[in-house]
Tab-separated table of N, CA and C in Angstrom:
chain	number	residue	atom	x	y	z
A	1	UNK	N	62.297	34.115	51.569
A	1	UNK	CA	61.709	35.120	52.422
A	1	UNK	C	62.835	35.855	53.129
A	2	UNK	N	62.737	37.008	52.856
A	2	UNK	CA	63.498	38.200	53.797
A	2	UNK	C	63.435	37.647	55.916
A	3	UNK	N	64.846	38.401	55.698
A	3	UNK	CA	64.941	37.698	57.339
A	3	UNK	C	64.248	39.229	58.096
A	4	UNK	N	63.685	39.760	58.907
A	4	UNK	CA	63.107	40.366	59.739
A	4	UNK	C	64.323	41.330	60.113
A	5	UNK	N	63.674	42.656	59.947
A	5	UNK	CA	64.765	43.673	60.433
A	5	UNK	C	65.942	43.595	61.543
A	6	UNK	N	67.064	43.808	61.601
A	6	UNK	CA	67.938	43.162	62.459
A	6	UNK	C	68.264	42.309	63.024
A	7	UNK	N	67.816	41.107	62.296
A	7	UNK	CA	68.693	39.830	61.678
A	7	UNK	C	69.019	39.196	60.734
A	8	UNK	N	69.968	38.590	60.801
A	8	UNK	CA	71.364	37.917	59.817
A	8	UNK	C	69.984	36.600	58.789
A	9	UNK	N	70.208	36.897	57.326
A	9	UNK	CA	69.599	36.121	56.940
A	9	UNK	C	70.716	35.053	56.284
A	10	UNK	N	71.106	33.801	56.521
A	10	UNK	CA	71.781	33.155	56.083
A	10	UNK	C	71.543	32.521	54.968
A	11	UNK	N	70.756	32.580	54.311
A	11	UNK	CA	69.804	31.865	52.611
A	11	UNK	C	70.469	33.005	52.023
A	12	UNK	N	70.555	34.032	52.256
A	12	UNK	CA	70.893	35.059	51.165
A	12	UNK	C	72.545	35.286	50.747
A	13	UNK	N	72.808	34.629	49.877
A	13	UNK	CA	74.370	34.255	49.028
A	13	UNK	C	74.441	35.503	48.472
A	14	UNK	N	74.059	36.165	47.874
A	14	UNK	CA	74.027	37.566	46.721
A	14	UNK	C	74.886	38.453	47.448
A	15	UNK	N	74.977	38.231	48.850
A	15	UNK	CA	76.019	39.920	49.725
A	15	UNK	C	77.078	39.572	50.211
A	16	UNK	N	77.582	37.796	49.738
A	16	UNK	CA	78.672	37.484	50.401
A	16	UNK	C	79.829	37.728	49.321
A	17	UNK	N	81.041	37.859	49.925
A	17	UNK	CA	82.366	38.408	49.088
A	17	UNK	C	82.480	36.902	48.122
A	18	UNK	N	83.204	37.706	46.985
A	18	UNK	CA	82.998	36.457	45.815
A	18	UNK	C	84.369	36.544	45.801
A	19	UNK	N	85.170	37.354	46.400
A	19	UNK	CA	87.183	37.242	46.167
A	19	UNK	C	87.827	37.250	47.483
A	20	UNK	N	88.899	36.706	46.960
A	20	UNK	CA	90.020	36.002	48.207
A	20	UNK	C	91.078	36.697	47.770
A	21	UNK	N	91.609	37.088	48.854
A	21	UNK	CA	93.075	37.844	48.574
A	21	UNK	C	94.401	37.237	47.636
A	22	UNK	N	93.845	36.026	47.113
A	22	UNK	CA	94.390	35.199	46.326
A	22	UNK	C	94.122	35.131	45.079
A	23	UNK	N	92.436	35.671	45.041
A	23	UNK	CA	92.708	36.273	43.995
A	23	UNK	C	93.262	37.926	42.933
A	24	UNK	N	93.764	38.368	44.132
A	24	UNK	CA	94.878	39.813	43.402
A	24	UNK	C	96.159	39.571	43.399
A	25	UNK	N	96.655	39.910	42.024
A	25	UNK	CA	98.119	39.455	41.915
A	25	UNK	C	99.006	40.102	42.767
A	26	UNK	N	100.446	39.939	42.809
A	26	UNK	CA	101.618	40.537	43.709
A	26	UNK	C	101.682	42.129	42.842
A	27	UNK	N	101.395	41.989	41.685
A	27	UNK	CA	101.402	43.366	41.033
A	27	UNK	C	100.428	44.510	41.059
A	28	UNK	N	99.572	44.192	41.518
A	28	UNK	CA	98.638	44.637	41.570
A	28	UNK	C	98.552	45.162	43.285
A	29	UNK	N	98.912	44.577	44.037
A	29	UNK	CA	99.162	44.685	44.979
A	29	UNK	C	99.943	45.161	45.537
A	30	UNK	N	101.264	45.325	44.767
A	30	UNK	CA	102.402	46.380	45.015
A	30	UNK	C	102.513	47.674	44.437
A	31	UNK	N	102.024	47.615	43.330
A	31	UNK	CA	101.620	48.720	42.785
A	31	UNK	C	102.776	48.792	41.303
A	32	UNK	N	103.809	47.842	41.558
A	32	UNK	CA	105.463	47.658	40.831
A	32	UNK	C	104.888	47.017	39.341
A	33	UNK	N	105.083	47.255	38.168
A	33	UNK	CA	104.971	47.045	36.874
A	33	UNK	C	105.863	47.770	36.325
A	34	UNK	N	105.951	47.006	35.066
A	34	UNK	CA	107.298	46.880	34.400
A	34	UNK	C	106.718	48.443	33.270
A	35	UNK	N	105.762	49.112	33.065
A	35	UNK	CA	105.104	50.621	32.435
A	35	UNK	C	104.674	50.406	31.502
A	36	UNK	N	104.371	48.837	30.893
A	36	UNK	CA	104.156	48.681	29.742
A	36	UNK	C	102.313	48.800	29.621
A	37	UNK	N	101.899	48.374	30.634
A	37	UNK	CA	100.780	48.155	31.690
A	37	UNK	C	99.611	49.892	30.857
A	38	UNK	N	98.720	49.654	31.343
A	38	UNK	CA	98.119	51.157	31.309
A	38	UNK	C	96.692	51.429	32.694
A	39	UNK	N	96.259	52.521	32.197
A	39	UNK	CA	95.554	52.539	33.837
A	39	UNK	C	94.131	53.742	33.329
A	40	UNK	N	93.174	53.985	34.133
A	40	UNK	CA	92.875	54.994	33.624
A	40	UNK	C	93.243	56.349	33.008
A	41	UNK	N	94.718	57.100	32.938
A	41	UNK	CA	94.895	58.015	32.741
A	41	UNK	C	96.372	57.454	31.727
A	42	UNK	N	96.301	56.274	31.313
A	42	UNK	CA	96.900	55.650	30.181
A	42	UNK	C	98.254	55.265	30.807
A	43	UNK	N	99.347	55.123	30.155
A	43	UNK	CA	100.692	54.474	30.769
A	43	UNK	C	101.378	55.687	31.669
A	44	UNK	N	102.277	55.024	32.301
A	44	UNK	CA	102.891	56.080	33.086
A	44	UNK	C	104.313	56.260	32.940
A	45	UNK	N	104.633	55.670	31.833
A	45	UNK	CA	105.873	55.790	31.299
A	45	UNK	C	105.979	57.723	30.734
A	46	UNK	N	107.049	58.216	31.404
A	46	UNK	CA	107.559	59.454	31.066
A	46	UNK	C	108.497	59.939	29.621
A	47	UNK	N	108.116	58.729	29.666
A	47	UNK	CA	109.616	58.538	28.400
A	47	UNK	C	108.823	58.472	26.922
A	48	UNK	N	107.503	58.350	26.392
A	48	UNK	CA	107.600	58.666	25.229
A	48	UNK	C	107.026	59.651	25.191
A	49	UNK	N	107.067	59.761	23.384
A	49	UNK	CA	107.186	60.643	22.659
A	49	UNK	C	105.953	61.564	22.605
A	50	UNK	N	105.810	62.994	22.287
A	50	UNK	CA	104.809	63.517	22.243
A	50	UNK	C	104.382	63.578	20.578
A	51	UNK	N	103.619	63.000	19.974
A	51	UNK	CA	102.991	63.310	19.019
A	51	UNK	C	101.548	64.187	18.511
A	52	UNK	N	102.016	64.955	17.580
A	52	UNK	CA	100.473	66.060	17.776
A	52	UNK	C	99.973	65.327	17.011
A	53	UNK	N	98.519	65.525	17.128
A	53	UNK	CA	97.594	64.913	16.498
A	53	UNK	C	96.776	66.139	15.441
A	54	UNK	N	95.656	65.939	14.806
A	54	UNK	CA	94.668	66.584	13.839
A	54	UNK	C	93.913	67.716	14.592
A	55	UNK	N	93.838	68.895	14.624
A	55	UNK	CA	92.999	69.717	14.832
A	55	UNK	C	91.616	69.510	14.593
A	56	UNK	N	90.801	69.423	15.530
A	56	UNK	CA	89.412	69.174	15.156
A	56	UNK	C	88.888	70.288	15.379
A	57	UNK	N	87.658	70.834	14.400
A	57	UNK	CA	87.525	72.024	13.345
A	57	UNK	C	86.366	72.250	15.159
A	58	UNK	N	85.841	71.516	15.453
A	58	UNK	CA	84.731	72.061	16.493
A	58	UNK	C	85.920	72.446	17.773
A	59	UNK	N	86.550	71.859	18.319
A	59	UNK	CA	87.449	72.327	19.005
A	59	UNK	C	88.308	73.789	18.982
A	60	UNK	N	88.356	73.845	17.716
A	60	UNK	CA	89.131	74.807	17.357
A	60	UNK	C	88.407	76.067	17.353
A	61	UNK	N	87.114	75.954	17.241
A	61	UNK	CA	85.848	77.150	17.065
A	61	UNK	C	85.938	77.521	18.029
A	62	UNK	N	85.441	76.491	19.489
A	62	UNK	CA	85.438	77.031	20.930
A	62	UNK	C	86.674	77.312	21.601
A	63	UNK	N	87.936	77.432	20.731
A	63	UNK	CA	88.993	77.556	21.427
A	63	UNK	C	88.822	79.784	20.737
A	64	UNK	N	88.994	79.602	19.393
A	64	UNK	CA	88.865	81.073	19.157
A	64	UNK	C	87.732	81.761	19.541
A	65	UNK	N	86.514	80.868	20.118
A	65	UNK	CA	85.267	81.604	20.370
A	65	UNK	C	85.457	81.688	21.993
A	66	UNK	N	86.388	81.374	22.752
A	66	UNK	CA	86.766	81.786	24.089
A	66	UNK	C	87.924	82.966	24.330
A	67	UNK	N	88.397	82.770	23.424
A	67	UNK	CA	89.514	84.091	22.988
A	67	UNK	C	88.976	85.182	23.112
A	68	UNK	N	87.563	84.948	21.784
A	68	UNK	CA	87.075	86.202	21.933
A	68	UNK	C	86.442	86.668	22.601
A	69	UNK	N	85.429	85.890	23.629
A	69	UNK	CA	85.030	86.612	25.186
A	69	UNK	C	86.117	86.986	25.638
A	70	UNK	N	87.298	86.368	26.246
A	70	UNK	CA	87.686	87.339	27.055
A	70	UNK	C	88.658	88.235	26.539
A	71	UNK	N	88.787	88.323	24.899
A	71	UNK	CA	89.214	89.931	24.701
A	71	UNK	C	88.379	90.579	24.710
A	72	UNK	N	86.629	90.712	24.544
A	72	UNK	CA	85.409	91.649	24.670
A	72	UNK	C	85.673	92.034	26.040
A	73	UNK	N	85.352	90.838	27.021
A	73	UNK	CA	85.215	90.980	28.446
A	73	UNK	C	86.316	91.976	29.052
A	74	UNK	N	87.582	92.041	28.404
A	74	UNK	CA	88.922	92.854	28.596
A	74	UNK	C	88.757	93.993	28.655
A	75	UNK	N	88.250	94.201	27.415
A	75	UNK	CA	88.367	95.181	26.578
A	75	UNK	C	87.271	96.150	27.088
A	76	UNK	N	86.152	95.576	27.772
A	76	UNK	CA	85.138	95.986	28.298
A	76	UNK	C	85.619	96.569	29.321
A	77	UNK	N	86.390	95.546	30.160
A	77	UNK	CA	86.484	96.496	31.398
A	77	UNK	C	87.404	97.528	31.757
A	78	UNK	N	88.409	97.571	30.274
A	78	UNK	CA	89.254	98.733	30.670
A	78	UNK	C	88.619	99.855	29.778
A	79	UNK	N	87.376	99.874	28.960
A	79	UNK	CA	87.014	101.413	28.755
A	79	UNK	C	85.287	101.565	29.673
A	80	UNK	N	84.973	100.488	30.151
A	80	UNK	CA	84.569	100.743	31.058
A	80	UNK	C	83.128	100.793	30.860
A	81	UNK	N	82.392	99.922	29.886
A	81	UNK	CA	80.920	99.429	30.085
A	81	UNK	C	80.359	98.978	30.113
């Protein structure tokens, strides 16, 4: 049973913290890694290589099909309709 609006129900385990500062490493915590590591926006090593990859044919449509709005859109507004 629910404890009554504005009080502490002590039966209820489900909202108490399940981690101890013991459990996060020193690395994690310092923020210091050796770059081998990755993260959401992948490694942060500066140092490799850039490799191109495959043109994908749908990408490539909306890349020339944005071109060509704004050479219409351009083109529009310097003769003017």
């Amino acid at each position: 049973m629910a404890a009554p609006p504005g009080e502490i129900d002590d039966d209820d385990s489900d909202d108490e913290w399940r981690f101890s500062v013991e459990d996060v490493s020193a690395e994690e915590t310092t923020g210091e890694s050796d770059g081998s590591g990755g993260n959401i926006a992948g490694t942060l090593d500066r140092n490799q290589p850039l490799e191109p990859g495959e043109i994908d044919p749908e990408n490539a449509v909306f890349v020339v099909l944005g071109v060509l709005i704004v050479v219409v859109l351009i083109a529009a507004a310097i003769l003017g309709f």
